[in-house]
Amino acid sequence: MKRVLSIILTVAMLTVVLSGCSGTYAPAGDKTIAVVAKGESHAFWQSVKAGAEAAGAKYGYKITFRGPASESAKDLPSQMEMVQTALSNNASAIVLATIGEGFVDLLTQAKNSNIPVVQFDSGIWANDVAALDAADKNPLVAHVATSNYLAAGTVAENFYEAIKADIAAADNYIIGVIQHDETQTGIDRAAGFIEKFTELADADASTKGKYKIEKEVKPGDADNAYKAALEALTEKGASAIFMTNEGVVKQVYDAIGAAGAKYDAIKFAGYDAGTKQIEWMKKTTGPKLVGAVAQDSYQIGYQAVEQAVFALESKQITEKVDIAGAWWDATIVDEMIEKNLVYQG
């Protein structure tokens, strides 16, 4: 009888060990999903938060939402502390978008604690992911984000249609691009626009060979960097300009407002949304903002949390969830606001 009992106990212990190594997850007692974003107060992140909380409510999970004061390097330690807090509080899962490198140790802790991590928006920096993969300690189960490359291509398609006749009537039409920084997000948005625009313009005999694209890359918006980019492109003769994020749009809008009629002949296209971009879109005088592509920030938050829930509940995970960007202009702006696609703030 003792021998039989010993065998039963051995089998039971082996089962526990094997189940712990299976790679499945179990929600912590309070079923909390910690969302650590790249910001917290901006309207974009508030929309992400609303989506995250809606998904949490649907599936029965508590959502905590935190983000640093800014996306600059000085706030990187603050964001790292937020991730450490989530780990220390035994979050069931973490939804994370980092503002810089250096999260390898924290994400290794998540892997060792069997905590699934969903990256969202611009996600985790490539060097950190590579280091986690090399050590076989990668806890990332999914990535939910707008495809910056494809969304910028959407801008190119619509902007090309708006200025096609102008290009056809010119000998050397200059299209400018103001790239907001040198991160992968900035690179993808500029490349997505340039490559799609070139594809379209070169495929049409009326515009092929009649245009040139000039790009200004800035490390950030400090010291009126985007205003300087606007001036540089104007000196190069730009007749149309694509701005790769809301920060560029805001600074350019302020610059043209203080410049009289200097920029009136230039047509613009933007990315994201915000109160100033909405105001500019609705203006009927001065330089024209033809349109912009909006990220569906609500759906980014919702689907990121949803993928975390699916990981915890052993449901089918979609490893790469591309949230489609949507073109908006003055004719549909109010409708887009109602649908949470265009945010104010």
Coordinates of C-alpha atoms in Angstrom, one line a residue:
M1 CA 0.0 0.0 0.0
K2 CA 2.9 2.3 0.8
R3 CA 4.5 1.6 -2.5
V4 CA 1.2 2.4 -4.4
L5 CA 0.9 5.7 -2.4
S6 CA 4.4 6.6 -3.2
I7 CA 3.8 6.0 -6.9
I8 CA 0.7 8.1 -6.9
L9 CA 2.5 11.0 -5.1
T10 CA 5.4 10.8 -7.6
V11 CA 3.0 11.0 -10.6
A12 CA 1.2 13.9 -9.0
M13 CA 4.4 15.8 -8.4
L14 CA 5.6 15.2 -11.9
T15 CA 2.3 16.4 -13.3
V16 CA 2.7 19.7 -11.4
V17 CA 6.3 20.2 -12.7
L18 CA 5.3 19.5 -16.2
S19 CA 2.3 21.8 -16.1
G20 CA 4.5 24.6 -14.8
C21 CA 6.7 24.1 -17.8
S22 CA 3.9 24.0 -20.4
G23 CA 4.0 27.7 -21.2
T24 CA 0.4 28.3 -20.2
Y25 CA -0.5 31.3 -18.0
A26 CA -2.8 31.7 -15.0
P27 CA -4.4 35.0 -14.0
A28 CA -3.2 36.3 -10.6
G29 CA -5.8 36.3 -7.9
D30 CA -7.2 39.8 -8.6
K31 CA -7.0 39.3 -12.4
T32 CA -5.2 42.6 -13.0
I33 CA -3.7 43.6 -16.4
A34 CA -1.2 46.4 -16.1
V35 CA -1.0 48.8 -19.0
V36 CA 2.1 50.9 -19.2
A37 CA 1.9 53.4 -22.0
K38 CA 4.3 56.0 -23.4
G39 CA 2.2 58.7 -21.9
E40 CA -1.0 59.2 -19.8
S41 CA -2.5 62.7 -20.0
H42 CA -2.6 63.2 -23.8
A43 CA -5.9 62.7 -25.5
F44 CA -4.4 59.8 -27.6
W45 CA -3.4 57.9 -24.5
Q46 CA -6.7 58.7 -22.8
S47 CA -8.5 57.1 -25.8
V48 CA -6.1 54.0 -25.5
K49 CA -7.0 53.8 -21.8
A50 CA -10.8 53.9 -22.6
G51 CA -10.4 51.0 -25.0
A52 CA -8.2 49.1 -22.6
E53 CA -10.8 49.5 -19.8
A54 CA -13.6 48.5 -22.1
A55 CA -11.9 45.3 -22.9
G56 CA -11.1 44.7 -19.2
A57 CA -14.8 45.2 -18.3
K58 CA -15.9 42.8 -21.0
Y59 CA -13.6 40.0 -19.9
G60 CA -13.7 40.6 -16.2
Y61 CA -10.2 42.0 -15.6
K62 CA -9.1 45.0 -13.6
I63 CA -7.0 47.5 -15.6
T64 CA -4.3 49.7 -14.3
F65 CA -3.1 52.4 -16.6
R66 CA 0.1 54.4 -16.2
G67 CA 2.5 56.3 -18.4
P68 CA 5.5 58.7 -18.0
A69 CA 5.2 62.5 -18.1
S70 CA 6.8 62.6 -21.5
E71 CA 8.4 60.3 -24.1
S72 CA 11.9 61.8 -23.6
A73 CA 14.9 59.9 -22.3
K74 CA 14.7 61.8 -19.0
D75 CA 11.5 59.9 -18.1
L76 CA 12.8 56.5 -19.0
P77 CA 13.6 55.6 -15.4
S78 CA 10.1 56.5 -14.4
Q79 CA 8.6 54.1 -16.9
M80 CA 10.9 51.4 -15.8
E81 CA 9.7 51.9 -12.3
M82 CA 6.1 51.5 -13.5
V83 CA 6.9 48.1 -15.1
Q84 CA 8.7 47.0 -11.9
T85 CA 5.7 48.0 -9.9
A86 CA 3.5 45.8 -12.1
L87 CA 5.8 42.9 -11.6
S88 CA 6.0 43.4 -7.9
N89 CA 2.2 43.6 -7.7
N90 CA 2.0 40.2 -9.5
A91 CA 0.0 41.5 -12.4
S92 CA -1.6 38.7 -14.4
A93 CA -0.3 40.3 -17.7
I94 CA 1.4 43.5 -18.9
V95 CA 0.5 45.6 -21.9
L96 CA 3.6 47.7 -22.7
A97 CA 4.9 50.4 -25.0
T98 CA 8.4 51.6 -24.1
I99 CA 10.0 55.0 -24.6
G100 CA 13.5 53.7 -24.9
E101 CA 15.8 50.7 -24.5
G102 CA 16.8 49.0 -21.3
F103 CA 13.9 46.7 -20.4
V104 CA 15.6 43.4 -20.8
D105 CA 16.0 42.6 -17.1
L106 CA 12.4 43.6 -16.4
L107 CA 11.0 41.6 -19.3
T108 CA 13.2 38.6 -18.2
Q109 CA 11.5 38.8 -14.8
A110 CA 8.1 38.7 -16.6
K111 CA 9.2 35.6 -18.5
N112 CA 10.5 33.9 -15.4
S113 CA 7.3 34.7 -13.6
N114 CA 5.2 33.4 -16.5
I115 CA 3.6 36.8 -17.1
P116 CA 2.6 37.3 -20.7
V117 CA 3.5 40.7 -22.2
V118 CA 1.6 42.3 -25.1
Q119 CA 3.5 45.1 -26.8
F120 CA 1.4 47.9 -28.3
D121 CA 1.7 51.1 -30.3
S122 CA 5.5 51.4 -31.1
G123 CA 6.1 48.5 -28.8
I124 CA 9.5 47.3 -27.4
W125 CA 12.7 48.6 -28.9
A126 CA 14.3 46.2 -31.4
N127 CA 17.6 45.8 -29.4
D128 CA 15.7 44.8 -26.3
V129 CA 13.7 42.2 -28.2
A130 CA 16.9 40.8 -29.9
A131 CA 18.5 40.4 -26.5
L132 CA 15.5 38.6 -25.0
D133 CA 15.4 36.3 -28.0
A134 CA 19.1 35.5 -27.7
A135 CA 18.7 34.6 -24.0
D136 CA 15.5 32.6 -24.7
K137 CA 13.7 34.9 -22.3
N138 CA 11.1 36.7 -24.5
P139 CA 7.7 37.0 -22.8
L140 CA 6.1 38.9 -25.7
V141 CA 3.0 37.1 -27.0
A142 CA 1.5 39.7 -29.4
H143 CA 2.0 43.2 -30.9
V144 CA -1.0 45.5 -31.4
A145 CA -0.4 48.7 -33.3
T146 CA -1.2 50.9 -36.2
S147 CA 1.0 50.0 -39.1
N148 CA 2.9 53.2 -39.5
Y149 CA 4.1 52.3 -42.9
L150 CA 0.7 51.4 -44.3
A151 CA -1.1 54.3 -42.6
A152 CA 1.5 56.7 -44.2
G153 CA 0.8 55.0 -47.5
T154 CA -2.9 55.9 -47.0
V155 CA -1.8 59.5 -46.7
A156 CA 0.2 59.2 -49.9
E157 CA -2.8 57.8 -51.8
N158 CA -5.1 60.6 -50.8
F159 CA -2.6 63.4 -51.0
Y160 CA -1.5 62.3 -54.5
E161 CA -5.1 62.5 -55.7
A162 CA -5.4 66.0 -54.2
I163 CA -2.2 67.4 -55.9
K164 CA -2.0 65.2 -59.0
A165 CA -3.2 68.0 -61.3
D166 CA -0.7 70.4 -59.8
I167 CA 2.2 68.0 -60.4
A168 CA 1.0 67.4 -64.0
A169 CA 1.0 71.1 -64.7
A170 CA 4.5 71.7 -63.3
D171 CA 8.0 71.0 -64.5
N172 CA 9.5 70.2 -61.1
Y173 CA 7.0 70.0 -58.3
I174 CA 8.5 69.6 -54.8
I175 CA 6.9 67.5 -52.2
G176 CA 8.3 67.8 -48.7
V177 CA 8.3 65.4 -45.8
I178 CA 8.9 66.5 -42.2
Q179 CA 9.9 63.3 -40.3
H180 CA 9.4 63.9 -36.6
D181 CA 12.3 61.9 -35.2
E182 CA 14.7 59.1 -36.0
T183 CA 12.9 56.3 -34.2
Q184 CA 11.4 53.4 -36.1
T185 CA 8.0 55.1 -36.0
G186 CA 9.4 58.2 -37.8
I187 CA 11.3 56.1 -40.3
D188 CA 8.3 53.9 -41.1
R189 CA 6.0 56.8 -41.6
A190 CA 8.3 58.7 -43.9
A191 CA 9.2 55.6 -45.9
G192 CA 5.6 54.5 -46.2
F193 CA 4.6 57.9 -47.6
I194 CA 7.5 58.3 -49.9
E195 CA 7.4 54.8 -51.4
K196 CA 3.7 54.8 -52.0
F197 CA 3.7 58.3 -53.4
T198 CA 6.5 57.4 -55.7
E199 CA 4.8 54.2 -56.9
L200 CA 1.6 56.2 -57.7
A201 CA 3.3 59.2 -59.3
D202 CA 5.6 57.1 -61.4
A203 CA 2.8 54.9 -62.7
D204 CA 0.9 57.9 -64.1
A205 CA 2.4 59.4 -67.3
S206 CA 1.0 62.8 -66.4
T207 CA 3.1 63.0 -63.2
K208 CA 6.1 60.7 -63.9
G209 CA 9.4 62.7 -63.9
K210 CA 7.7 65.9 -62.9
Y211 CA 8.2 65.8 -59.1
K212 CA 10.9 65.5 -56.5
I213 CA 10.6 64.5 -52.8
E214 CA 12.6 66.3 -50.2
K215 CA 12.8 65.1 -46.6
E216 CA 13.7 66.9 -43.4
V217 CA 14.4 64.7 -40.3
K218 CA 14.3 66.3 -36.9
P219 CA 15.2 64.6 -33.5
G220 CA 12.2 66.2 -31.8
D221 CA 10.1 69.3 -31.4
A222 CA 12.5 71.3 -29.2
D223 CA 13.8 74.7 -30.2
N224 CA 11.2 75.0 -33.0
A225 CA 12.8 72.1 -34.9
Y226 CA 9.7 71.5 -37.0
K227 CA 9.3 75.2 -37.8
A228 CA 12.9 75.1 -39.0
A229 CA 12.1 72.1 -41.2
L230 CA 9.1 74.0 -42.7
E231 CA 11.4 76.9 -43.5
A232 CA 14.0 74.6 -45.1
L233 CA 11.5 72.9 -47.3
T234 CA 10.0 76.3 -48.3
E235 CA 13.4 77.4 -49.4
K236 CA 13.7 74.3 -51.5
G237 CA 10.5 75.3 -53.2
A238 CA 8.1 72.8 -51.6
S239 CA 4.5 73.1 -52.9
A240 CA 3.1 70.2 -50.7
I241 CA 4.3 68.9 -47.3
F242 CA 3.5 65.7 -45.4
M243 CA 3.9 66.0 -41.6
T244 CA 4.5 62.7 -39.8
N245 CA 2.9 63.3 -36.4
E246 CA 0.7 65.6 -34.4
G247 CA 3.7 67.4 -32.9
V248 CA 4.8 68.5 -36.3
V249 CA 1.3 69.6 -37.3
K250 CA 0.9 71.7 -34.2
Q251 CA 4.3 73.5 -34.6
V252 CA 3.8 74.0 -38.3
Y253 CA 0.2 75.3 -37.7
D254 CA 1.5 77.9 -35.2
A255 CA 4.3 78.9 -37.6
I256 CA 2.0 79.5 -40.5
G257 CA -0.4 81.4 -38.3
A258 CA 2.3 83.9 -37.4
A259 CA 3.7 84.2 -41.0
G260 CA 0.9 86.1 -42.8
A261 CA 0.5 84.8 -46.3
K262 CA 4.0 83.3 -46.6
Y263 CA 2.9 79.7 -46.8
D264 CA -0.5 80.1 -48.4
A265 CA 0.4 78.4 -51.6
I266 CA 1.5 75.2 -49.9
K267 CA -0.8 72.2 -49.4
F268 CA -0.3 70.0 -46.3
A269 CA -1.2 66.6 -45.1
G270 CA -0.9 65.3 -41.5
Y271 CA -0.9 62.3 -39.2
D272 CA -2.8 61.6 -36.0
A273 CA -5.4 64.2 -34.8
G274 CA -5.7 66.7 -31.9
T275 CA -7.5 70.0 -31.4
K276 CA -5.1 72.1 -33.5
Q277 CA -5.2 69.7 -36.4
I278 CA -9.0 69.7 -36.3
E279 CA -9.1 73.5 -36.2
W280 CA -6.7 73.7 -39.1
M281 CA -8.7 71.1 -41.1
K282 CA -11.8 73.2 -40.7
K283 CA -10.3 76.5 -41.8
T284 CA -11.3 77.9 -45.1
T285 CA -8.5 80.5 -45.5
G286 CA -4.7 80.3 -45.6
P287 CA -2.6 77.2 -46.3
K288 CA -4.8 74.2 -46.8
L289 CA -4.6 71.0 -44.6
V290 CA -6.0 68.6 -47.2
G291 CA -6.4 65.7 -44.8
A292 CA -4.7 63.3 -42.3
V293 CA -4.6 59.7 -41.3
A294 CA -5.9 58.9 -37.8
Q295 CA -4.8 56.0 -35.6
D296 CA -7.7 54.2 -34.0
S297 CA -6.3 54.7 -30.5
Y298 CA -9.4 53.2 -28.8
Q299 CA -9.0 49.9 -30.7
I300 CA -5.3 49.8 -30.0
G301 CA -6.1 49.8 -26.3
Y302 CA -9.0 47.4 -26.6
Q303 CA -7.3 44.8 -28.7
A304 CA -4.0 44.9 -26.8
V305 CA -5.9 44.0 -23.6
E306 CA -7.9 41.5 -25.5
Q307 CA -4.8 39.7 -26.6
A308 CA -3.5 39.6 -23.1
V309 CA -6.8 38.0 -21.9
F310 CA -6.5 35.4 -24.7
A311 CA -3.0 34.6 -23.6
L312 CA -4.1 34.2 -20.0
E313 CA -7.2 32.1 -20.9
S314 CA -5.4 29.9 -23.4
K315 CA -7.4 31.2 -26.3
Q316 CA -6.1 31.8 -29.9
I317 CA -3.6 34.7 -29.9
T318 CA -3.0 36.9 -33.0
E319 CA 0.7 37.6 -32.8
K320 CA 0.5 40.7 -35.0
V321 CA -2.6 42.8 -34.9
D322 CA -2.4 45.7 -37.4
I323 CA -4.9 48.4 -36.7
A324 CA -5.8 50.2 -39.9
G325 CA -5.4 54.0 -40.1
A326 CA -8.3 56.0 -41.5
W327 CA -8.1 59.0 -43.8
W328 CA -10.1 62.0 -42.5
D329 CA -10.7 65.5 -43.8
A330 CA -13.0 68.5 -43.2
T331 CA -16.0 66.7 -44.7
I332 CA -16.1 63.9 -42.1
V333 CA -14.2 65.3 -39.1
D334 CA -17.2 65.4 -36.7
E335 CA -18.2 61.9 -37.7
M336 CA -14.7 60.6 -37.0
I337 CA -14.7 62.3 -33.5
E338 CA -17.9 60.5 -32.7
K339 CA -16.4 57.2 -33.7
N340 CA -13.3 57.7 -31.4
L341 CA -11.1 57.7 -34.5
V342 CA -10.2 61.4 -34.2
Y343 CA -9.4 62.8 -30.8
Q344 CA -9.4 66.3 -29.4
G345 CA -6.9 67.6 -26.9

